[in-house]
XYZ file of C-alpha atoms in Angstrom:
578
model
C -5.518 30.517 12.620
C -6.835 32.140 15.800
C -3.894 30.641 17.694
C -1.287 32.354 15.484
C -1.543 35.843 17.015
C -0.980 34.620 20.614
C 1.809 32.397 19.265
C 3.534 35.360 17.599
C 3.131 37.646 20.645
C 4.349 34.998 23.108
C 7.345 34.148 20.942
C 8.310 37.819 20.458
C 8.123 38.569 24.191
C 10.159 35.471 25.010
C 12.842 36.311 22.435
C 13.141 39.856 23.810
C 13.620 38.408 27.301
C 16.159 35.826 26.149
C 18.287 38.275 24.152
C 17.886 41.224 26.510
C 21.604 41.368 27.352
C 22.575 41.934 23.723
C 19.729 44.181 22.563
C 21.255 47.371 24.005
C 24.823 46.638 22.924
C 26.723 49.247 20.878
C 27.457 48.694 17.226
C 29.566 45.647 16.529
C 32.946 46.818 15.206
C 32.569 44.858 11.949
C 30.218 46.190 9.254
C 27.528 47.883 11.391
C 28.655 51.507 11.058
C 29.746 51.054 7.451
C 26.244 49.840 6.571
C 24.098 52.102 8.748
C 25.902 55.325 9.676
C 26.058 56.653 6.130
C 24.277 59.668 4.559
C 21.839 57.684 2.415
C 20.567 56.023 5.618
C 20.940 58.719 8.290
C 19.100 61.408 6.300
C 15.857 59.579 7.073
C 12.897 58.522 4.976
C 12.453 60.733 1.906
C 12.304 60.334 -1.862
C 16.020 61.043 -2.317
C 17.150 58.422 0.197
C 14.782 55.780 -1.219
C 15.897 56.543 -4.779
C 19.533 56.318 -3.694
C 19.298 52.891 -2.034
C 17.566 51.437 -5.102
C 20.339 52.758 -7.363
C 23.401 50.476 -7.748
C 26.821 51.981 -7.011
C 25.584 54.142 -4.120
C 26.434 51.720 -1.321
C 28.984 48.998 -0.561
C 26.378 46.371 -1.478
C 22.976 46.229 -3.147
C 20.254 45.147 -0.710
C 17.743 48.007 -1.021
C 14.967 46.580 1.180
C 17.435 45.970 3.985
C 18.619 49.561 3.619
C 15.005 50.742 3.648
C 14.561 49.031 7.023
C 17.669 50.857 8.299
C 16.186 54.147 7.060
C 12.997 53.397 9.006
C 15.153 52.858 12.104
C 16.915 56.172 11.602
C 13.637 57.984 10.973
C 11.539 56.630 13.839
C 14.138 55.844 16.536
C 17.413 57.395 15.335
C 19.376 56.964 18.565
C 18.090 53.612 19.823
C 19.982 50.475 18.837
C 17.746 48.611 21.290
C 14.608 49.356 19.238
C 16.505 48.717 15.999
C 17.299 45.220 17.232
C 13.690 44.731 18.335
C 12.752 45.659 14.756
C 15.122 42.948 13.531
C 13.803 40.454 16.068
C 10.228 40.998 14.852
C 11.215 39.880 11.336
C 12.505 36.707 12.926
C 9.311 36.176 14.939
C 7.298 36.585 11.729
C 9.554 33.970 10.107
C 8.816 31.472 12.896
C 5.090 32.136 12.642
C 5.105 31.664 8.859
C 7.126 28.457 9.335
C 4.277 27.232 11.536
C 1.780 28.145 8.798
C 3.802 26.275 6.180
C 3.973 23.199 8.428
C 0.199 23.259 8.871
C -0.301 23.588 5.102
C 1.917 20.513 4.667
C -0.495 18.538 6.833
C 1.588 18.451 10.002
C -0.422 18.379 13.215
C -0.643 21.612 15.198
C 1.229 20.050 18.135
C 4.310 19.063 16.160
C 4.191 22.120 13.878
C 3.984 24.600 16.758
C 6.431 22.707 18.985
C 9.232 22.316 16.443
C 8.830 25.809 14.946
C 8.934 27.256 18.482
C 12.046 25.238 19.355
C 13.646 26.351 16.094
C 12.900 29.999 16.921
C 14.335 30.002 20.459
C 17.413 27.932 19.625
C 20.575 29.933 20.503
C 22.242 29.435 17.123
C 20.059 32.313 15.860
C 21.754 34.857 18.170
C 23.949 36.212 15.372
C 20.967 36.708 13.056
C 18.982 38.550 15.721
C 21.645 40.670 17.446
C 24.092 41.608 14.701
C 22.492 44.559 12.887
C 24.422 43.890 9.700
C 22.771 40.443 9.720
C 19.356 41.996 9.120
C 19.610 41.144 5.440
C 19.652 37.445 6.344
C 16.621 37.698 8.668
C 14.597 39.720 6.147
C 15.531 37.396 3.269
C 14.442 34.455 5.419
C 11.166 36.132 6.348
C 10.217 37.040 2.777
C 11.325 33.659 1.384
C 9.116 31.839 3.895
C 6.195 34.121 3.003
C 6.828 33.401 -0.677
C 6.880 29.654 -0.006
C 3.676 29.852 2.021
C 1.762 31.626 -0.743
C 3.030 29.258 -3.419
C 1.885 26.305 -1.287
C -1.415 28.148 -0.807
C -1.722 28.436 -4.593
C -1.807 24.633 -4.855
C -5.051 24.578 -2.856
C -6.791 27.891 -3.490
C -5.216 29.390 -6.643
C -4.830 32.708 -4.849
C -1.169 32.901 -3.961
C 0.850 33.400 -7.146
C 1.110 37.197 -7.105
C 2.067 37.419 -3.419
C 4.421 34.446 -3.734
C 6.292 36.100 -6.606
C 6.351 39.494 -4.891
C 7.798 38.109 -1.672
C 10.424 36.128 -3.598
C 11.642 39.319 -5.299
C 11.561 41.069 -1.914
C 13.759 38.293 -0.506
C 16.319 38.836 -3.277
C 16.334 42.573 -2.540
C 17.394 41.753 1.021
C 19.967 39.074 0.200
C 20.426 36.320 -2.361
C 20.318 33.478 0.203
C 17.179 31.959 -1.356
C 18.077 32.685 -4.953
C 17.542 29.033 -5.969
C 14.137 28.795 -4.273
C 12.179 28.732 -7.615
C 14.107 25.646 -8.677
C 12.421 23.602 -5.913
C 8.994 23.550 -7.641
C 10.776 23.122 -10.978
C 12.444 19.991 -9.610
C 8.974 18.731 -8.643
C 8.000 18.838 -12.307
C 11.171 16.965 -13.213
C 10.347 14.255 -10.658
C 6.742 14.207 -11.984
C 5.314 14.769 -8.538
C 1.534 14.780 -8.702
C 1.351 17.548 -6.091
C 2.719 20.141 -8.522
C 1.065 19.473 -11.852
C -0.494 22.922 -12.084
C 0.752 24.621 -15.238
C 0.385 28.022 -13.579
C 2.940 27.048 -10.931
C 5.342 25.895 -13.649
C 5.089 29.196 -15.546
C 5.556 31.323 -12.413
C 8.458 29.134 -11.237
C 10.175 29.618 -14.603
C 9.598 33.368 -14.345
C 11.056 33.490 -10.826
C 14.010 31.343 -11.945
C 14.654 33.812 -14.777
C 14.505 36.722 -12.308
C 16.920 34.837 -10.035
C 19.397 34.364 -12.904
C 19.267 38.067 -13.805
C 19.759 39.021 -10.164
C 22.687 36.610 -9.879
C 24.400 38.223 -12.867
C 23.831 41.659 -11.351
C 25.260 40.658 -7.974
C 28.275 39.012 -9.603
C 28.959 42.223 -11.521
C 28.467 44.327 -8.391
C 30.821 42.300 -6.179
C 33.507 42.058 -8.829
C 33.363 45.625 -10.215
C 31.746 47.999 -7.702
C 32.812 46.439 -4.406
C 35.303 43.635 -5.060
C 34.805 40.946 -2.417
C 36.441 38.059 -4.206
C 39.515 36.339 -2.876
C 42.102 34.317 -4.730
C 41.391 31.060 -2.925
C 41.261 27.653 -4.570
C 37.935 25.959 -5.213
C 39.065 23.092 -2.968
C 39.705 25.422 -0.033
C 36.342 27.178 -0.467
C 34.383 23.923 -0.593
C 36.170 22.402 2.418
C 35.725 25.623 4.391
C 32.007 25.670 3.642
C 31.609 22.026 4.679
C 33.424 22.446 7.988
C 31.512 25.675 8.675
C 28.244 23.815 8.175
C 29.550 21.171 10.578
C 30.321 23.940 13.085
C 26.712 25.102 12.868
C 25.425 21.531 13.415
C 27.738 21.159 16.416
C 26.451 24.550 17.534
C 22.970 23.050 17.819
C 24.294 21.057 20.764
C 27.055 23.407 21.917
C 26.042 27.046 21.212
C 29.467 28.328 22.251
C 30.789 26.899 18.967
C 28.802 29.496 17.003
C 31.415 32.226 16.749
C 31.815 35.278 14.531
C 34.872 34.591 12.430
C 35.401 37.120 9.637
C 38.861 36.066 8.418
C 38.061 32.753 6.748
C 41.277 32.591 4.736
C 43.718 29.662 4.677
C 44.505 27.887 6.965
C 41.021 28.572 8.431
C 39.607 25.206 7.377
C 42.477 23.335 9.039
C 41.513 24.736 12.444
C 37.978 23.390 12.014
C 38.522 20.033 10.296
C 37.429 18.246 13.470
C 33.908 19.558 12.735
C 33.757 17.943 9.280
C 32.311 14.659 10.678
C 29.148 16.548 11.740
C 28.595 17.593 8.118
C 29.328 14.070 6.899
C 26.786 12.653 9.368
C 24.110 15.017 8.038
C 24.979 14.138 4.428
C 24.849 10.410 5.227
C 21.447 10.819 6.885
C 20.195 12.743 3.850
C 21.561 10.013 1.571
C 19.923 7.238 3.600
C 16.656 9.200 3.721
C 16.721 9.685 -0.052
C 17.312 5.964 -0.567
C 14.347 5.081 1.662
C 12.138 7.634 -0.109
C 12.954 6.095 -3.489
C 12.625 2.543 -2.153
C 9.172 3.176 -0.718
C 8.141 5.277 -3.751
C 7.315 8.395 -1.701
C 8.088 10.805 -4.528
C 6.688 13.846 -2.758
C 9.397 13.569 -0.099
C 12.150 13.835 -2.742
C 11.619 17.582 -2.481
C 13.314 17.548 0.953
C 16.857 16.456 -0.108
C 16.464 18.477 -3.313
C 15.549 21.593 -1.323
C 18.518 21.084 0.987
C 20.940 20.857 -1.945
C 19.473 23.883 -3.717
C 19.529 26.057 -0.590
C 23.044 24.937 0.333
C 24.548 25.578 -3.128
C 24.788 29.410 -2.825
C 26.916 28.982 0.292
C 28.878 25.946 -0.875
C 31.803 27.875 -2.368
C 31.087 26.358 -5.776
C 29.368 29.390 -7.284
C 30.917 32.694 -6.222
C 34.237 33.022 -4.357
C 32.970 35.406 -1.676
C 35.587 36.306 0.929
C 33.508 35.606 4.083
C 31.177 32.730 3.390
C 31.211 30.873 6.668
C 29.106 32.805 9.147
C 26.524 30.770 11.081
C 23.581 32.764 9.773
C 24.568 32.005 6.164
C 23.479 28.387 6.659
C 19.981 29.234 7.914
C 18.260 28.352 4.585
C 19.731 24.843 4.303
C 19.374 24.068 8.012
C 15.701 25.069 7.898
C 15.027 22.074 5.617
C 16.418 19.796 8.328
C 13.942 21.207 10.846
C 11.043 20.775 8.421
C 12.178 17.194 7.805
C 12.125 16.626 11.562
C 8.538 17.898 11.699
C 7.451 15.523 8.944
C 9.207 12.598 10.615
C 7.667 13.247 14.041
C 4.285 13.763 12.461
C 4.243 10.040 11.691
C 4.074 9.354 15.424
C 0.962 9.472 17.532
C 1.110 12.238 20.138
C 1.630 10.980 23.662
C 1.738 12.713 27.037
C 5.491 12.347 27.442
C 5.999 14.214 24.156
C 4.575 17.378 25.740
C 6.805 16.977 28.799
C 9.860 16.469 26.596
C 9.072 19.509 24.423
C 8.545 21.657 27.542
C 11.924 20.512 28.908
C 13.603 21.398 25.602
C 11.986 24.853 25.602
C 13.373 25.527 29.079
C 16.808 24.202 28.109
C 16.992 26.178 24.829
C 15.796 29.320 26.636
C 18.596 28.995 29.172
C 21.175 28.520 26.421
C 19.883 31.510 24.428
C 19.950 33.760 27.481
C 23.528 32.686 28.155
C 24.464 33.146 24.503
C 23.119 36.718 24.429
C 25.741 37.734 27.012
C 28.461 37.044 24.434
C 26.912 39.791 22.280
C 27.021 42.493 24.960
C 30.013 44.176 23.251
C 32.456 43.754 20.381
C 35.098 42.730 22.883
C 32.841 39.926 24.180
C 32.183 38.681 20.637
C 35.881 38.632 19.767
C 36.869 37.040 23.066
C 34.436 34.181 22.568
C 35.783 33.515 19.061
C 39.406 33.575 20.243
C 38.710 31.271 23.199
C 36.902 28.787 20.970
C 39.813 28.563 18.461
C 42.914 29.745 20.397
C 45.303 28.304 17.813
C 44.060 30.756 15.157
C 46.427 33.717 14.867
C 43.766 35.632 12.925
C 41.271 35.375 15.794
C 43.946 36.184 18.346
C 44.904 39.269 16.332
C 41.260 40.378 16.077
C 40.866 40.027 19.836
C 44.078 42.029 20.302
C 42.710 44.749 18.004
C 39.502 44.863 20.032
C 41.503 45.167 23.258
C 43.311 48.155 21.774
C 39.963 49.746 20.899
C 38.639 49.053 24.393
C 41.558 50.572 26.296
C 40.963 54.269 25.683
C 40.674 55.358 29.298
C 43.377 54.848 31.940
C 41.105 52.517 33.937
C 40.451 50.290 30.925
C 44.113 50.341 29.963
C 45.120 49.220 33.456
C 42.475 46.484 33.414
C 43.691 44.905 30.166
C 47.349 45.979 30.260
C 48.861 42.580 31.048
C 46.581 40.651 28.691
C 47.187 43.129 25.877
C 50.975 42.972 26.170
C 50.942 39.192 26.494
C 48.928 38.847 23.305
C 51.192 41.307 21.487
C 54.288 39.313 22.429
C 52.687 36.006 21.466
C 51.554 37.378 18.109
C 54.936 38.948 17.417
C 56.720 35.660 18.056
C 54.235 33.495 16.151
C 54.086 35.789 13.116
C 57.870 36.027 12.914
C 57.956 32.271 12.302
C 55.437 32.326 9.454
C 56.382 31.845 5.824
C 55.430 34.591 3.354
C 52.412 32.654 2.047
C 51.136 32.234 5.629
C 51.315 35.878 6.693
C 47.656 36.580 5.897
C 46.836 35.295 9.401
C 48.875 38.160 10.810
C 47.556 41.055 8.761
C 45.182 42.333 11.489
C 48.031 42.262 13.996
C 50.358 44.169 11.652
C 47.647 46.702 10.855
C 46.928 47.285 14.561
C 50.613 47.388 15.491
C 51.169 49.975 12.765
C 48.546 52.312 14.216
C 49.641 51.776 17.811
C 53.223 52.681 16.945
C 52.148 55.675 14.885
C 49.997 56.864 17.779
C 52.929 56.599 20.197
C 55.371 58.342 17.853
C 57.481 55.255 17.137
C 57.713 55.877 13.402
C 60.525 53.405 12.487
C 58.537 50.632 14.180
C 55.378 51.786 12.409
C 57.175 51.645 9.075
C 58.306 48.090 9.818
C 54.743 46.938 10.492
C 53.474 48.782 7.423
C 55.862 46.753 5.254
C 54.857 43.524 6.983
C 51.216 44.428 6.466
C 51.916 44.907 2.760
C 53.500 41.454 2.580
C 50.582 39.879 4.400
C 48.101 41.274 1.866
C 49.839 40.560 -1.395
C 49.292 36.783 -1.721
C 45.511 36.880 -1.311
C 44.120 40.323 -2.047
C 43.868 41.384 -5.720
C 43.832 45.096 -4.800
C 45.126 45.947 -1.301
C 42.745 48.816 -0.540
C 43.831 49.084 3.094
C 47.444 49.393 2.028
C 46.372 52.069 -0.439
C 44.951 54.110 2.464
C 48.041 53.623 4.619
C 50.338 54.622 1.753
C 48.548 57.947 1.347
C 48.698 58.638 5.075
C 52.390 57.783 5.174
C 53.271 60.050 2.253
C 51.167 62.875 3.620
C 53.007 62.825 6.913
C 56.418 62.506 5.249
C 55.821 65.257 2.632
C 56.947 62.906 -0.146
C 53.946 63.173 -2.483
C 54.725 63.724 -6.178
C 52.786 63.880 -9.452
C 53.375 60.182 -10.146
C 51.741 59.299 -6.817
C 48.655 61.325 -7.688
C 48.415 59.693 -11.123
C 48.809 56.235 -9.569
C 46.171 56.949 -6.926
C 43.775 58.213 -9.597
C 43.980 54.791 -11.253
C 43.745 52.768 -8.021
C 41.273 54.912 -6.144
C 38.600 52.717 -4.541
C 34.951 53.241 -5.342
C 33.543 56.174 -3.328
C 30.595 54.055 -2.120
C 32.860 52.288 0.368
C 32.753 54.240 3.666
C 36.166 52.965 4.686
C 37.799 55.228 2.118
C 36.047 58.555 2.680
C 39.221 59.918 4.216
C 41.044 59.103 0.986
C 38.339 60.851 -1.017
C 38.764 64.017 1.042
C 42.542 63.882 0.810
C 42.498 63.177 -2.886
C 40.141 66.020 -3.686
C 42.493 68.323 -1.805
C 45.526 67.028 -3.658
C 43.840 67.590 -7.008
C 43.192 71.200 -6.060
C 39.428 71.106 -5.628
C 38.872 72.548 -2.179
C 35.149 73.071 -2.765
C 34.690 69.377 -3.460
C 36.815 68.586 -0.422
C 34.674 70.883 1.709
C 31.538 69.078 0.537
C 33.053 65.690 1.282
C 34.130 66.895 4.691
C 30.727 68.276 5.675
C 28.688 65.458 4.140
C 30.695 62.508 5.386
C 33.029 63.332 8.239
C 30.410 65.296 10.160
C 27.967 62.410 9.788
C 30.309 59.842 11.358
C 30.832 57.918 8.146
C 34.235 56.591 9.118
C 34.223 53.640 11.447
C 34.554 54.482 15.120
C 38.258 53.818 15.393
C 39.232 55.938 12.392
C 36.868 58.738 13.361
C 38.306 58.989 16.847
C 41.839 58.905 15.502
C 40.994 61.639 13.029
C 39.364 63.882 15.635
C 42.256 63.322 18.045
C 44.846 64.053 15.337
C 46.436 60.651 15.779
C 46.251 59.279 12.241
C 49.579 60.983 11.656
C 51.270 64.078 13.153
C 50.153 66.415 10.394
C 47.335 64.867 8.402
C 44.522 66.836 10.051
C 46.375 70.115 9.651
C 47.042 69.356 5.990
C 43.430 68.511 5.317
C 42.101 71.494 7.288
C 44.437 73.839 5.447
C 43.522 72.353 2.092
C 39.811 72.601 2.784
C 40.040 76.231 3.912
C 42.119 77.396 0.937
């Protein structure tokens, strides 16, 4: 135990050094501002803010402990994203240290336990979990789930871990539901009649935690279907295939970190672009199958918990349970992949330690450190993240469109515009040509391009062109999105600028109006309050949200520069004053 503190300190310092290039990066353009730069977070640590984050329907999701960590950031170091990422990195270092503790409790030698947990921690496929602030929920859920597992294992030997094990499991759920099936692992041990888990106390607590997990699952399903709809109309087959190839991408990313990209538009034909990675998943599944056969053949019942744990921790991300719209990020597979690393520890523990093992581990540490340092450079900006994704899958129109959008965001000054002028225009022409050849049911790949082209043309006063892209954007949304919220926003802006609003529009918008917890639609809230003739409410919305940078960076800049439409700011200002 005395070695754990130096282990934690050394690992934390090394991780800071390896990810230095990405620690000071600005917010990533996806999710970060919408999750962090909102009143319930930016007001700092007080009873009202804590009460708010623990109340459903006050945020775009319900992960109160994650939000509490954001509040701590905004209270103690409000203007430092560098320290906020260090905060996130520390959760990850704790996770690696607890993984070492769990390995030791499982009887693995200190050499193999410390070596493999250290290699796991510095592997570059964790870059997304450490550097993307919106990924904090995954790191915290991982940390608390490992602590829960450690104390439950401790209970088997000392009978002093049940309360802490249960508490940390609930804490994990309040960060993210990644480990929601964790209680079913000890329950499966009772089904297999494993001698290790014959304590009745463990059975009772596991049943209690499983019941809590079921209640939480029902709550999250309600939240993401009623409060913040994140479901997509995608077939079960497409979801399952996409999850399998995404897992294969993560496995390939163990050997080629550049494959670990941020890809937020995982809609058809996303899986087709990544089918070549399916064999990596199949190889893992075959190895698990062979391992299970050998375990049964040699009557090593205790080891049956390994394939069972893998299946249970993979299920929430498999696409079989809840049709989430973005289920294929690398960090989402951390729970299932962790079982593979633990299996590796147990396998190596059967071997007697030799001198060349230490040399080999040292070489791997140097190699992984180099790869992680290189990987952190791809997180230096949103443009770098998008460029990496586009270069890895150049045939994807969705990724090309996202990179084009990021280029537009990056070219605000004349110098930046000159730097990317040729590349930007080339991409625009390529996207225009490719999207014009798509069938109606394939246009979802082009929606980001149409959305960006709409704003660019509005900004430059080319209103007929803007109207054309608005209609194309509408077509690109309709096949897959139950309620096109983005189109709803654009429709209001269009009618405001054209002075064509009537009573039927207001009635229709009242029925469609998105939930006010979604920061993307604060502008609509302000506009709508004005249209309904409640200037005092509009004034409150304006002061509470607009002044606190609640809109994402692009929309906020457009609003302040009066470029959303020729007259929208004047209309809102006039409405608010009257």
